[in-house]
PDB file of C-alpha atoms in Angstrom:
ATOM      1  CA  GLU A   9       4.621   1.370 -27.993  1.00 63.00           C
ATOM      2  CA  THR A  10       7.157   3.578 -26.196  1.00 68.00           C
ATOM      3  CA  GLY A  11      10.090   1.193 -26.145  1.00 87.00           C
ATOM      4  CA  VAL A  12      10.187   1.271 -22.352  1.00 93.00           C
ATOM      5  CA  THR A  13      10.000  -2.218 -20.895  1.00 95.00           C
ATOM      6  CA  GLN A  14       9.458  -3.352 -17.316  1.00 97.00           C
ATOM      7  CA  SER A  15       9.755  -6.668 -15.550  1.00 96.00           C
ATOM      8  CA  PRO A  16       8.098  -8.528 -14.053  1.00 97.00           C
ATOM      9  CA  THR A  17       4.548  -7.647 -15.119  1.00 96.00           C
ATOM     10  CA  HIS A  18       2.995  -8.949 -11.899  1.00 96.00           C
ATOM     11  CA  LEU A  19       4.379  -9.825  -8.509  1.00 96.00           C
ATOM     12  CA  ILE A  20       2.948 -11.079  -5.229  1.00 98.00           C
ATOM     13  CA  LYS A  21       4.932 -10.623  -2.008  1.00 98.00           C
ATOM     14  CA  THR A  22       4.217 -10.830   1.690  1.00 98.00           C
ATOM     15  CA  ARG A  23       4.624  -8.069   4.238  1.00 97.00           C
ATOM     16  CA  GLY A  24       8.233  -7.574   5.329  1.00 97.00           C
ATOM     17  CA  GLN A  25       9.770  -9.026   2.172  1.00 98.00           C
ATOM     18  CA  GLN A  26      11.970  -7.172  -0.288  1.00 98.00           C
ATOM     19  CA  VAL A  27      11.307  -6.668  -4.006  1.00 98.00           C
ATOM     20  CA  THR A  28      13.318  -5.541  -7.042  1.00 98.00           C
ATOM     21  CA  LEU A  29      11.630  -4.146 -10.138  1.00 98.00           C
ATOM     22  CA  ARG A  30      13.443  -3.562 -13.418  1.00 98.00           C
ATOM     23  CA  CYS A  31      13.136  -1.070 -16.246  1.00 97.00           C
ATOM     24  CA  SER A  32      14.813  -0.703 -19.630  1.00 94.00           C
ATOM     25  CA  SER A  33      14.631   2.827 -20.977  1.00 90.00           C
ATOM     26  CA  GLN A  34      13.803   3.884 -24.512  1.00 86.00           C
ATOM     27  CA  SER A  35      16.743   3.957 -26.914  1.00 83.00           C
ATOM     28  CA  GLY A  36      18.516   7.335 -26.778  1.00 83.00           C
ATOM     29  CA  HIS A  37      17.120   8.281 -23.363  1.00 85.00           C
ATOM     30  CA  ASN A  38      19.437   8.968 -20.403  1.00 86.00           C
ATOM     31  CA  THR A  39      16.995   9.437 -17.538  1.00 90.00           C
ATOM     32  CA  VAL A  40      14.653   7.104 -15.694  1.00 93.00           C
ATOM     33  CA  SER A  41      11.911   8.150 -13.280  1.00 94.00           C
ATOM     34  CA  TRP A  42       9.875   5.828 -11.081  1.00 97.00           C
ATOM     35  CA  TYR A  43       6.275   6.397 -10.036  1.00 97.00           C
ATOM     36  CA  GLN A  44       3.827   4.588  -7.766  1.00 97.00           C
ATOM     37  CA  GLN A  45       0.193   4.513  -8.867  1.00 96.00           C
ATOM     38  CA  ALA A  46      -2.332   3.329  -6.313  1.00 95.00           C
ATOM     39  CA  LEU A  47      -5.733   2.162  -7.530  1.00 91.00           C
ATOM     40  CA  GLY A  48      -7.871   5.110  -8.649  1.00 89.00           C
ATOM     41  CA  GLN A  49      -5.044   7.614  -8.187  1.00 92.00           C
ATOM     42  CA  GLY A  50      -2.582   9.413 -10.397  1.00 94.00           C
ATOM     43  CA  PRO A  51       1.085   8.375 -10.437  1.00 95.00           C
ATOM     44  CA  GLN A  52       3.173   9.670  -7.517  1.00 96.00           C
ATOM     45  CA  PHE A  53       6.838  10.487  -8.128  1.00 94.00           C
ATOM     46  CA  ILE A  54       9.273   8.247  -6.227  1.00 96.00           C
ATOM     47  CA  PHE A  55      12.649   9.329  -7.652  1.00 94.00           C
ATOM     48  CA  GLN A  56      14.595  10.005 -10.813  1.00 93.00           C
ATOM     49  CA  TYR A  57      18.004   8.773 -11.976  1.00 93.00           C
ATOM     50  CA  TYR A  58      20.224  10.674 -14.365  1.00 89.00           C
ATOM     51  CA  ARG A  59      23.779   9.619 -15.215  1.00 87.00           C
ATOM     52  CA  GLU A  60      23.581   6.877 -12.584  1.00 90.00           C
ATOM     53  CA  GLU A  61      22.868   9.371  -9.771  1.00 92.00           C
ATOM     54  CA  GLU A  62      19.618  10.135  -7.961  1.00 91.00           C
ATOM     55  CA  ASN A  63      18.340  13.398  -9.452  1.00 88.00           C
ATOM     56  CA  GLY A  64      15.335  14.205  -7.304  1.00 88.00           C
ATOM     57  CA  ARG A  65      13.130  12.329  -4.881  1.00 92.00           C
ATOM     58  CA  GLY A  66       9.486  12.496  -3.922  1.00 92.00           C
ATOM     59  CA  ASN A  67       7.939  11.943  -0.520  1.00 92.00           C
ATOM     60  CA  PHE A  68       8.877   8.271  -0.133  1.00 96.00           C
ATOM     61  CA  PRO A  69      10.818   6.677   2.752  1.00 96.00           C
ATOM     62  CA  PRO A  70      14.420   5.444   2.399  1.00 96.00           C
ATOM     63  CA  ARG A  71      13.275   1.829   2.094  1.00 98.00           C
ATOM     64  CA  PHE A  72      12.531   2.803  -1.506  1.00 98.00           C
ATOM     65  CA  SER A  73      15.894   2.858  -3.285  1.00 97.00           C
ATOM     66  CA  GLY A  74      17.137   2.616  -6.825  1.00 96.00           C
ATOM     67  CA  LEU A  75      19.980   2.194  -9.228  1.00 95.00           C
ATOM     68  CA  GLN A  76      20.727   3.232 -12.767  1.00 95.00           C
ATOM     69  CA  PHE A  77      23.222   1.297 -14.852  1.00 92.00           C
ATOM     70  CA  PRO A  78      25.626   2.530 -17.566  1.00 91.00           C
ATOM     71  CA  ASN A  79      23.172   1.392 -20.256  1.00 87.00           C
ATOM     72  CA  TYR A  80      20.554   3.644 -18.561  1.00 88.00           C
ATOM     73  CA  SER A  81      18.401   0.750 -17.396  1.00 92.00           C
ATOM     74  CA  SER A  82      17.233   0.988 -13.808  1.00 96.00           C
ATOM     75  CA  GLU A  83      16.080  -0.930 -10.751  1.00 97.00           C
ATOM     76  CA  LEU A  84      13.654   0.009  -8.002  1.00 98.00           C
ATOM     77  CA  ASN A  85      14.156  -1.787  -4.695  1.00 98.00           C
ATOM     78  CA  VAL A  86      11.640  -1.753  -1.887  1.00 98.00           C
ATOM     79  CA  ASN A  87      12.582  -3.203   1.505  1.00 97.00           C
ATOM     80  CA  ALA A  88      10.326  -4.207   4.395  1.00 97.00           C
ATOM     81  CA  LEU A  89       7.216  -4.274   2.224  1.00 98.00           C
ATOM     82  CA  GLU A  90       3.999  -2.922   3.701  1.00 98.00           C
ATOM     83  CA  LEU A  91       0.419  -3.609   2.634  1.00 97.00           C
ATOM     84  CA  ASP A  92       0.124  -0.015   1.347  1.00 97.00           C
ATOM     85  CA  ASP A  93       2.951  -0.680  -1.114  1.00 98.00           C
ATOM     86  CA  SER A  94       0.470  -2.615  -3.250  1.00 97.00           C
ATOM     87  CA  ALA A  95       0.255  -0.561  -6.440  1.00 97.00           C
ATOM     88  CA  LEU A  96       1.242  -0.267 -10.088  1.00 97.00           C
ATOM     89  CA  TYR A  97       4.894   0.785 -10.341  1.00 98.00           C
ATOM     90  CA  LEU A  98       5.669   2.772 -13.443  1.00 97.00           C
ATOM     91  CA  CYS A  99       8.994   3.545 -15.010  1.00 96.00           C
ATOM     92  CA  ALA A 100       9.320   6.532 -17.346  1.00 93.00           C
ATOM     93  CA  SER A 101      12.286   7.354 -19.537  1.00 91.00           C
ATOM     94  CA  SER A 102      13.302  10.725 -20.929  1.00 86.00           C
ATOM     95  CA  PHE A 103      16.268  12.597 -22.318  1.00 82.00           C
ATOM     96  CA  ILE A 104      17.706  15.483 -20.339  1.00 76.00           C
ATOM     97  CA  GLY A 105      19.744  17.895 -22.440  1.00 70.00           C
ATOM     98  CA  GLY A 106      17.864  18.299 -25.691  1.00 60.00           C
ATOM     99  CA  GLY A 107      15.128  20.705 -24.617  1.00 58.00           C
ATOM    100  CA  GLY A 108      11.421  19.969 -24.558  1.00 54.00           C
ATOM    101  CA  GLU A 109      11.841  16.693 -22.755  1.00 64.00           C
ATOM    102  CA  THR A 110       8.879  14.689 -21.660  1.00 80.00           C
ATOM    103  CA  GLN A 111       8.517  11.277 -20.115  1.00 86.00           C
ATOM    104  CA  TYR A 112       7.450   8.055 -21.797  1.00 89.00           C
ATOM    105  CA  PHE A 113       6.028   5.329 -19.631  1.00 93.00           C
ATOM    106  CA  GLY A 114       6.411   1.590 -19.609  1.00 95.00           C
ATOM    107  CA  PRO A 115       3.508  -0.817 -19.007  1.00 94.00           C
ATOM    108  CA  GLY A 116       4.192  -1.033 -15.283  1.00 96.00           C
ATOM    109  CA  THR A 117       4.687  -3.764 -12.713  1.00 97.00           C
ATOM    110  CA  ARG A 118       1.666  -4.592 -10.593  1.00 97.00           C
ATOM    111  CA  LEU A 119       2.759  -5.431  -7.038  1.00 97.00           C
ATOM    112  CA  LEU A 120       0.454  -7.040  -4.509  1.00 97.00           C
ATOM    113  CA  VAL A 121       1.606  -7.241  -0.891  1.00 98.00           C
ATOM    114  CA  LEU A 122      -0.272  -9.720   1.292  1.00 97.00           C
TER     115      LEU A 122
ATOM    116  CA  GLN B 818      -4.040  21.476  -1.042  1.00 70.00           C
ATOM    117  CA  LYS B 819      -2.946  19.131  -3.812  1.00 80.00           C
ATOM    118  CA  GLU B 820      -0.567  20.471  -6.440  1.00 89.00           C
ATOM    119  CA  VAL B 821      -2.911  19.327  -9.222  1.00 95.00           C
ATOM    120  CA  GLU B 822      -6.673  18.915  -9.028  1.00 95.00           C
ATOM    121  CA  GLN B 823      -8.647  16.863 -11.532  1.00 95.00           C
ATOM    122  CA  ASP B 824     -12.281  15.783 -11.425  1.00 87.00           C
ATOM    123  CA  PRO B 825     -12.224  11.960 -11.365  1.00 84.00           C
ATOM    124  CA  GLY B 826     -15.593  11.639 -13.110  1.00 86.00           C
ATOM    125  CA  PRO B 827     -16.706   9.195 -14.302  1.00 93.00           C
ATOM    126  CA  LEU B 828     -17.708  10.918 -17.520  1.00 95.00           C
ATOM    127  CA  SER B 829     -19.983   9.158 -20.018  1.00 97.00           C
ATOM    128  CA  VAL B 830     -20.737  10.614 -23.469  1.00 97.00           C
ATOM    129  CA  PRO B 831     -22.324   9.382 -26.713  1.00 97.00           C
ATOM    130  CA  GLU B 832     -20.114   8.632 -29.690  1.00 97.00           C
ATOM    131  CA  GLY B 833     -19.380  11.779 -31.713  1.00 97.00           C
ATOM    132  CA  ALA B 834     -19.657  14.148 -28.754  1.00 97.00           C
ATOM    133  CA  ILE B 835     -17.081  16.779 -27.856  1.00 97.00           C
ATOM    134  CA  VAL B 836     -15.382  15.962 -24.572  1.00 97.00           C
ATOM    135  CA  SER B 837     -13.830  18.552 -22.285  1.00 97.00           C
ATOM    136  CA  LEU B 838     -11.383  17.473 -19.574  1.00 97.00           C
ATOM    137  CA  ASN B 839      -9.836  19.921 -17.126  1.00 97.00           C
ATOM    138  CA  CYS B 840      -7.224  20.331 -14.438  1.00 97.00           C
ATOM    139  CA  THR B 841      -6.339  23.147 -12.098  1.00 97.00           C
ATOM    140  CA  TYR B 842      -3.046  23.636 -10.318  1.00 96.00           C
ATOM    141  CA  SER B 843      -1.566  25.769  -7.571  1.00 94.00           C
ATOM    142  CA  ASN B 844       2.160  25.988  -8.402  1.00 93.00           C
ATOM    143  CA  SER B 845       2.863  29.002 -10.623  1.00 93.00           C
ATOM    144  CA  ALA B 846       6.300  27.538 -11.454  1.00 91.00           C
ATOM    145  CA  PHE B 847       4.758  24.863 -13.681  1.00 92.00           C
ATOM    146  CA  GLN B 848       5.663  25.497 -17.306  1.00 91.00           C
ATOM    147  CA  TYR B 849       5.294  22.102 -18.982  1.00 91.00           C
ATOM    148  CA  PHE B 850       1.865  20.529 -19.319  1.00 93.00           C
ATOM    149  CA  MET B 851       1.024  17.057 -20.536  1.00 94.00           C
ATOM    150  CA  TRP B 852      -2.026  14.901 -21.098  1.00 96.00           C
ATOM    151  CA  TYR B 853      -1.724  11.134 -20.885  1.00 96.00           C
ATOM    152  CA  ARG B 854      -4.252   8.453 -21.744  1.00 97.00           C
ATOM    153  CA  GLN B 855      -4.265   5.280 -19.674  1.00 96.00           C
ATOM    154  CA  TYR B 856      -6.189   2.179 -20.624  1.00 94.00           C
ATOM    155  CA  SER B 857      -7.113  -0.269 -17.899  1.00 88.00           C
ATOM    156  CA  ARG B 858      -4.090  -2.079 -16.463  1.00 83.00           C
ATOM    157  CA  LYS B 859      -1.670  -0.344 -18.866  1.00 89.00           C
ATOM    158  CA  GLY B 860       0.956   2.390 -18.528  1.00 93.00           C
ATOM    159  CA  PRO B 861       0.099   6.028 -19.387  1.00 95.00           C
ATOM    160  CA  GLU B 862       0.471   6.970 -23.073  1.00 94.00           C
ATOM    161  CA  LEU B 863       1.494  10.544 -23.953  1.00 92.00           C
ATOM    162  CA  LEU B 864      -1.205  12.396 -25.915  1.00 94.00           C
ATOM    163  CA  MET B 865      -0.274  16.065 -25.804  1.00 93.00           C
ATOM    164  CA  TYR B 866       2.683  18.137 -24.608  1.00 90.00           C
ATOM    165  CA  THR B 867       2.522  21.919 -24.251  1.00 90.00           C
ATOM    166  CA  TYR B 868       5.012  24.469 -23.047  1.00 86.00           C
ATOM    167  CA  SER B 869       3.667  27.584 -21.288  1.00 85.00           C
ATOM    168  CA  SER B 870       0.330  29.107 -22.267  1.00 84.00           C
ATOM    169  CA  GLY B 871      -1.590  28.670 -25.496  1.00 86.00           C
ATOM    170  CA  ASN B 872      -3.300  26.043 -27.609  1.00 91.00           C
ATOM    171  CA  LYS B 873      -1.996  22.969 -29.363  1.00 93.00           C
ATOM    172  CA  GLU B 874      -3.937  20.804 -31.777  1.00 95.00           C
ATOM    173  CA  ASP B 875      -3.222  17.244 -32.914  1.00 94.00           C
ATOM    174  CA  GLY B 876      -5.918  15.559 -34.940  1.00 96.00           C
ATOM    175  CA  ARG B 877      -9.072  15.283 -32.820  1.00 97.00           C
ATOM    176  CA  PHE B 878      -7.257  16.503 -29.693  1.00 97.00           C
ATOM    177  CA  THR B 879      -6.736  20.116 -28.591  1.00 97.00           C
ATOM    178  CA  ALA B 880      -4.840  21.108 -25.462  1.00 97.00           C
ATOM    179  CA  GLN B 881      -5.252  24.543 -23.894  1.00 96.00           C
ATOM    180  CA  VAL B 882      -3.183  26.135 -21.152  1.00 96.00           C
ATOM    181  CA  ASP B 883      -4.182  29.286 -19.282  1.00 94.00           C
ATOM    182  CA  LYS B 884      -1.353  30.053 -16.874  1.00 93.00           C
ATOM    183  CA  SER B 885      -3.029  33.196 -15.552  1.00 93.00           C
ATOM    184  CA  SER B 886      -5.920  31.065 -14.277  1.00 94.00           C
ATOM    185  CA  LYS B 887      -3.753  27.993 -13.550  1.00 95.00           C
ATOM    186  CA  TYR B 888      -6.118  25.935 -15.652  1.00 95.00           C
ATOM    187  CA  ILE B 889      -5.526  23.425 -18.445  1.00 97.00           C
ATOM    188  CA  SER B 890      -7.967  21.636 -20.712  1.00 97.00           C
ATOM    189  CA  LEU B 891      -8.062  18.793 -23.197  1.00 97.00           C
ATOM    190  CA  PHE B 892     -10.785  18.714 -25.836  1.00 97.00           C
ATOM    191  CA  ILE B 893     -11.611  15.583 -27.813  1.00 98.00           C
ATOM    192  CA  ARG B 894     -13.693  16.105 -30.955  1.00 97.00           C
ATOM    193  CA  ASP B 895     -15.810  13.400 -32.576  1.00 97.00           C
ATOM    194  CA  SER B 896     -15.223  11.067 -29.647  1.00 97.00           C
ATOM    195  CA  GLN B 897     -14.946   7.364 -30.406  1.00 97.00           C
ATOM    196  CA  PRO B 898     -15.526   4.268 -28.237  1.00 97.00           C
ATOM    197  CA  SER B 899     -11.759   3.650 -28.485  1.00 96.00           C
ATOM    198  CA  ASP B 900     -11.261   6.926 -26.560  1.00 97.00           C
ATOM    199  CA  SER B 901     -12.733   5.223 -23.481  1.00 97.00           C
ATOM    200  CA  ALA B 902      -9.902   5.376 -20.945  1.00 96.00           C
ATOM    201  CA  THR B 903      -8.621   7.367 -17.988  1.00 96.00           C
ATOM    202  CA  TYR B 904      -7.107  10.735 -18.899  1.00 98.00           C
ATOM    203  CA  LEU B 905      -4.331  12.070 -16.689  1.00 97.00           C
ATOM    204  CA  CYS B 906      -3.019  15.615 -16.678  1.00 97.00           C
ATOM    205  CA  ALA B 907       0.599  16.117 -15.646  1.00 94.00           C
ATOM    206  CA  MET B 908       2.829  19.133 -15.219  1.00 93.00           C
ATOM    207  CA  SER B 909       6.342  20.089 -14.226  1.00 90.00           C
ATOM    208  CA  ALA B 910       8.411  23.169 -13.476  1.00 88.00           C
ATOM    209  CA  ASN B 911      11.557  22.306 -15.391  1.00 77.00           C
ATOM    210  CA  THR B 912      12.487  19.908 -18.129  1.00 63.00           C
ATOM    211  CA  GLY B 913      13.633  16.659 -16.687  1.00 63.00           C
ATOM    212  CA  ASN B 914      11.981  17.436 -13.385  1.00 71.00           C
ATOM    213  CA  GLN B 915       9.403  15.342 -11.587  1.00 84.00           C
ATOM    214  CA  PHE B 916       5.908  15.325 -12.987  1.00 89.00           C
ATOM    215  CA  TYR B 917       2.885  16.103 -10.846  1.00 93.00           C
ATOM    216  CA  PHE B 918      -0.210  14.191 -11.904  1.00 95.00           C
ATOM    217  CA  GLY B 919      -3.897  14.675 -11.402  1.00 96.00           C
ATOM    218  CA  THR B 920      -5.957  11.737 -10.163  1.00 95.00           C
ATOM    219  CA  GLY B 921      -7.273  11.060 -13.675  1.00 95.00           C
ATOM    220  CA  THR B 922     -10.735  11.357 -15.256  1.00 96.00           C
ATOM    221  CA  SER B 923     -12.446   8.148 -16.334  1.00 96.00           C
ATOM    222  CA  LEU B 924     -14.149   8.578 -19.747  1.00 97.00           C
ATOM    223  CA  THR B 925     -16.586   6.192 -21.416  1.00 97.00           C
ATOM    224  CA  VAL B 926     -17.758   6.840 -24.977  1.00 97.00           C
ATOM    225  CA  ILE B 927     -20.977   4.975 -25.690  1.00 97.00           C
ATOM    226  CA  PRO B 928     -21.505   3.675 -29.252  1.00 96.00           C
TER     227      PRO B 928
END
């Protein structure tokens, strides 16, 4: 177990709706990254938050947005859901500043858009 | 061209076999190389982490990085049915930076 938790575990939404996914990072970590993993594919980087600021973004449209809170937990918000947004959403926590950082993943939230 | 290429398999081996998993990449800036194991419907679990070129061993697992060829490998010795999972390679240019993943290789170890 990594200590990274995500909620909810599963979610069903309809096209056009909005969704918020939550992540609690591992104790001692200050950075949260979000990834989208479509079925049969590797995770794709959405964005990263460090010290409550966006610290890098992948090739995702602005309707994907996020927040990081002072306790380093994070939210991923997706507006105007599309069918292709159906995927496993993974949160990964890490510590920037100590050298040799790597990312530890939570169990993911499985989103189905109908 | 994708940043990271990985043969999706599936790969099926008998218990006790040596398994070799590989990834190639195109970005010479990558310095950090990881292997993750992902069981069905679970999040990726970190197996190995390597900086720059060379070998790293941890129990039955050995990771190799050849930066001159832009090629990384994971070897699993004495494979067990519990090793049946999808194996993802990942890499990044700087610590704390985004990770680039392969598509994953599905492995089944037959008892």
